[in-house]
Coordinates of N, CA and C in Angstrom, one line a residue:
D257 N 0.8 -1.3 -0.2 CA 0.0 0.2 0.0 C 0.8 1.3 0.0
F258 N 2.1 1.1 0.4 CA 3.0 2.3 0.1 C 3.2 2.9 -1.1
R259 N 3.2 1.7 -2.0 CA 3.6 2.0 -3.4 C 2.2 2.9 -3.9
K260 N 1.0 2.6 -3.3 CA -0.3 3.4 -3.8 C -0.1 5.0 -3.3
A261 N 0.1 4.9 -1.9 CA 0.4 5.9 -1.1 C 1.3 7.0 -1.8
R262 N 2.2 6.5 -2.5 CA 3.3 7.3 -3.0 C 2.8 7.8 -4.6
L263 N 2.0 6.8 -5.0 CA 1.6 7.2 -6.3 C 0.7 8.4 -6.3
V264 N -0.5 8.4 -5.2 CA -1.2 9.4 -5.1 C -0.7 10.7 -4.5
F265 N 0.4 10.7 -3.8 CA 1.3 12.0 -3.5 C 2.1 12.5 -4.9
T266 N 2.2 11.6 -5.7 CA 3.2 11.9 -7.0 C 2.4 12.7 -7.9
V267 N 1.1 12.3 -8.2 CA 0.3 12.4 -9.2 C -0.3 13.9 -8.8
M268 N -0.7 14.1 -7.4 CA -1.3 15.1 -6.7 C 0.1 16.3 -6.6
F269 N 1.4 15.9 -6.5 CA 2.5 16.9 -6.6 C 2.5 17.6 -7.9
F270 N 2.4 16.5 -8.9 CA 2.3 17.4 -10.0 C 1.1 18.0 -10.6
H271 N -0.1 17.5 -9.9 CA -1.2 18.4 -10.4 C -0.8 19.9 -10.0
S272 N -0.6 19.8 -8.5 CA -0.1 21.3 -7.8 C 0.6 22.0 -8.6
A273 N 1.5 21.5 -9.1 CA 2.7 22.1 -9.8 C 2.2 22.8 -11.2
A274 N 1.0 22.2 -11.9 CA 0.4 22.7 -12.9 C -0.8 24.0 -12.5
E275 N -1.2 23.8 -11.1 CA -1.8 24.8 -10.6 C -1.0 26.1 -10.2
G276 N 0.2 25.6 -9.9 CA 1.1 27.0 -9.4 C 1.5 27.5 -11.1
I277 N 1.5 27.0 -12.0 CA 2.1 27.6 -13.4 C 0.5 28.4 -13.8
A278 N -0.7 28.0 -13.3 CA -1.9 28.5 -13.7 C -1.8 30.3 -12.9
V279 N -1.3 29.9 -11.8 CA -1.3 31.2 -10.8 C -0.4 32.2 -11.1
G280 N 0.6 31.7 -11.6 CA 1.6 32.6 -12.0 C 1.5 33.3 -13.4
V281 N 1.1 32.7 -14.2 CA 0.6 33.5 -15.6 C -0.9 34.1 -15.6
A282 N -1.4 34.1 -14.4 CA -3.0 34.9 -14.3 C -2.5 35.9 -13.7
F283 N -1.2 36.2 -13.0 CA -0.7 37.2 -12.6 C 0.0 38.2 -13.3
S284 N 0.2 37.6 -14.6 CA 0.9 38.5 -15.9 C 0.5 40.0 -15.8
R285 N 1.3 40.7 -16.1 CA 0.8 42.4 -16.4 C 0.1 42.3 -17.7
Q286 N 0.0 41.3 -18.6 CA -0.4 41.6 -19.8 C -1.9 41.2 -19.6
L287 N -2.5 40.9 -18.1 CA -3.9 40.5 -17.9 C -4.2 41.4 -16.8
K288 N -5.4 41.7 -16.8 CA -5.9 42.5 -15.6 C -5.7 42.0 -14.3
S289 N -5.3 42.9 -13.4 CA -4.6 42.4 -12.0 C -5.8 41.6 -11.2
Q290 N -7.1 41.8 -11.6 CA -8.0 41.0 -10.8 C -8.0 39.6 -11.3
F291 N -7.3 39.4 -12.4 CA -7.5 37.8 -12.8 C -6.7 37.0 -11.9
G292 N -5.7 37.4 -11.5 CA -4.7 36.4 -10.7 C -5.2 36.2 -9.5
L293 N -5.9 37.5 -8.8 CA -6.5 37.1 -7.7 C -7.7 36.1 -7.8
Y294 N -8.4 36.4 -8.7 CA -9.5 35.6 -9.1 C -9.1 33.9 -9.2
V295 N -8.0 33.8 -9.8 CA -7.6 32.2 -9.9 C -6.9 31.9 -8.7
S296 N -6.1 32.8 -8.1 CA -5.6 32.4 -6.8 C -7.0 31.9 -5.8
L297 N -8.0 32.7 -5.8 CA -9.1 32.5 -4.7 C -9.6 31.1 -5.2
L298 N -9.9 30.7 -6.4 CA -10.6 29.8 -7.0 C -9.7 28.6 -6.6
L299 N -8.6 28.4 -7.1 CA -7.6 27.5 -6.4 C -7.6 27.4 -5.2
A300 N -7.3 28.2 -4.4 CA -7.2 28.0 -2.8 C -8.9 27.3 -2.4
V301 N -9.8 27.4 -2.8 CA -11.0 27.0 -2.4 C -11.2 25.4 -2.9
H302 N -10.6 25.6 -4.1 CA -10.3 24.0 -4.7 C -9.3 23.1 -4.0
N303 N -8.8 23.7 -3.4 CA -7.5 22.9 -3.0 C -7.8 22.2 -1.1
V304 N -8.7 23.0 -0.8 CA -9.3 22.4 0.5 C -9.9 21.0 0.2
P305 N -10.9 20.9 -0.7 CA -11.3 19.5 -0.9 C -10.5 18.6 -1.4
E306 N -9.6 18.9 -2.3 CA -8.3 18.1 -3.0 C -7.7 17.4 -1.8
G307 N -7.0 18.4 -0.7 CA -6.4 17.8 0.3 C -7.0 16.8 1.2
L308 N -8.4 17.2 1.4 CA -9.4 16.3 2.2 C -9.1 14.8 1.3
A309 N -9.3 15.2 0.0 CA -9.5 13.7 -0.6 C -8.2 12.8 -0.6
V310 N -7.0 13.6 -0.8 CA -5.9 12.9 -0.7 C -5.7 12.2 0.5
A311 N -6.1 13.0 1.8 CA -5.8 12.1 3.1 C -6.6 11.1 3.2
L312 N -8.3 11.4 2.6 CA -9.2 10.3 2.8 C -8.7 9.1 2.0
V313 N -7.9 9.1 1.2 CA -7.4 7.8 0.3 C -6.3 7.0 0.9
L314 N -5.3 8.0 1.7 CA -4.4 7.5 2.4 C -4.7 6.7 3.6
V315 N -5.6 7.2 4.4 CA -5.7 6.7 5.8 C -6.5 5.4 5.9
P316 N -7.1 5.1 4.7 CA -7.7 3.7 4.7 C -6.6 2.7 4.3
R317 N -5.6 3.0 3.8 CA -4.5 2.4 3.1 C -3.4 2.0 4.4
G318 N -3.7 2.6 5.7 CA -2.8 2.4 6.4 C -1.7 3.6 7.2
V319 N -2.1 4.6 6.4 CA -1.3 5.7 6.8 C -1.9 6.6 8.0
S320 N -1.5 6.7 9.2 CA -1.8 7.6 9.9 C -2.4 9.0 9.7
A321 N -3.5 9.4 10.4 CA -4.3 10.5 10.1 C -3.1 11.8 10.2
P322 N -2.2 11.8 10.9 CA -1.5 13.1 11.0 C -0.5 13.2 9.9
L323 N 0.1 12.1 9.4 CA 0.9 11.7 8.2 C 0.1 11.9 7.1
A324 N -0.9 11.4 6.9 CA -2.0 11.7 5.6 C -2.2 13.5 5.7
A325 N -2.6 13.9 6.7 CA -2.5 15.6 6.5 C -1.1 16.3 6.1
L326 N -0.2 15.7 6.8 CA 1.3 16.2 6.3 C 1.6 15.9 4.9
I327 N 1.1 14.7 4.2 CA 1.3 14.5 2.8 C 0.6 15.3 2.3
A328 N -0.9 15.4 2.5 CA -1.6 16.4 1.8 C -1.2 17.8 1.5
I329 N -0.8 18.2 2.7 CA -0.2 19.9 2.5 C 1.1 19.7 1.7
L330 N 2.1 18.7 1.6 CA 3.4 18.5 0.9 C 2.9 18.4 -0.4
T331 N 1.4 18.0 -0.8 CA 1.3 17.8 -2.4 C 0.9 19.2 -2.9
S332 N 1.2 20.2 -1.9 CA 0.7 21.6 -2.5 C 2.2 22.4 -2.5
V333 N 3.1 22.0 -2.1 CA 4.4 22.5 -2.0 C 4.9 23.0 -3.5
P334 N 4.9 22.6 -4.5 CA 5.5 23.3 -5.9 C 4.4 24.2 -6.2
Q335 N 3.4 24.6 -5.9 CA 2.1 25.6 -6.4 C 2.9 26.8 -6.0
P336 N 3.1 27.4 -5.0 CA 3.9 28.7 -4.8 C 5.4 28.8 -5.7
L337 N 5.9 27.9 -5.6 CA 7.4 28.1 -6.2 C 7.1 28.1 -7.5
L338 N 6.2 27.4 -8.5 CA 5.9 27.1 -9.7 C 5.3 28.7 -10.3
A339 N 4.3 29.0 -9.3 CA 3.6 30.3 -9.4 C 4.7 31.4 -9.4
V340 N 5.6 31.7 -8.8 CA 6.8 32.7 -8.8 C 7.5 32.4 -10.2
A341 N 7.8 31.2 -10.4 CA 8.6 30.8 -11.6 C 8.2 31.2 -12.7
S342 N 7.1 30.9 -13.0 CA 6.2 31.0 -14.1 C 5.9 32.6 -14.3
F343 N 5.5 33.3 -13.3 CA 5.4 34.7 -13.3 C 6.6 35.5 -13.9
L344 N 7.7 35.0 -13.4 CA 8.9 35.6 -13.8 C 9.4 35.2 -15.0
F345 N 8.9 34.0 -15.8 CA 9.1 33.6 -17.1 C 8.4 34.5 -17.9
V346 N 7.1 34.6 -17.5 CA 6.0 35.6 -18.6 C 6.3 36.6 -18.5
E347 N 7.0 37.2 -17.5 CA 7.1 38.6 -17.5 C 8.5 39.0 -18.3
A348 N 9.5 37.7 -18.4 CA 10.7 38.1 -19.1 C 10.5 37.8 -20.2
F349 N 9.6 36.8 -20.9 CA 9.5 36.3 -22.4 C 7.8 37.0 -22.9
G350 N 7.5 37.8 -22.1 CA 6.2 38.4 -22.8 C 6.1 38.8 -23.9
F351 N 7.0 39.5 -24.5 CA 7.5 40.2 -25.7 C 7.1 39.0 -26.6
L352 N 7.4 37.7 -26.6 CA 7.0 36.5 -27.5 C 5.8 36.1 -27.8
L353 N 4.9 36.4 -26.8 CA 3.8 35.9 -26.6 C 2.7 36.8 -27.6

């Protein structure tokens, strides 16, 4: 069951990475400033049940509730990192878009 838990973590980790890219691009100066806030708010609301779903999948597979909560939180680590990276990328190469 560790393999299944690792698979859930990996899939959600990369899913969160894509969400981070969406947030970073949404804050681009080429778009209205409210759009970045709107996308961030939507993804924040979306991440609450998503984290709960991750934890609820892990607990029946033998992962303790505190560890499942930690894993659910860690799946969101790439989101702010890639948000900053994608924002900087779009700002630097916006002239090509």
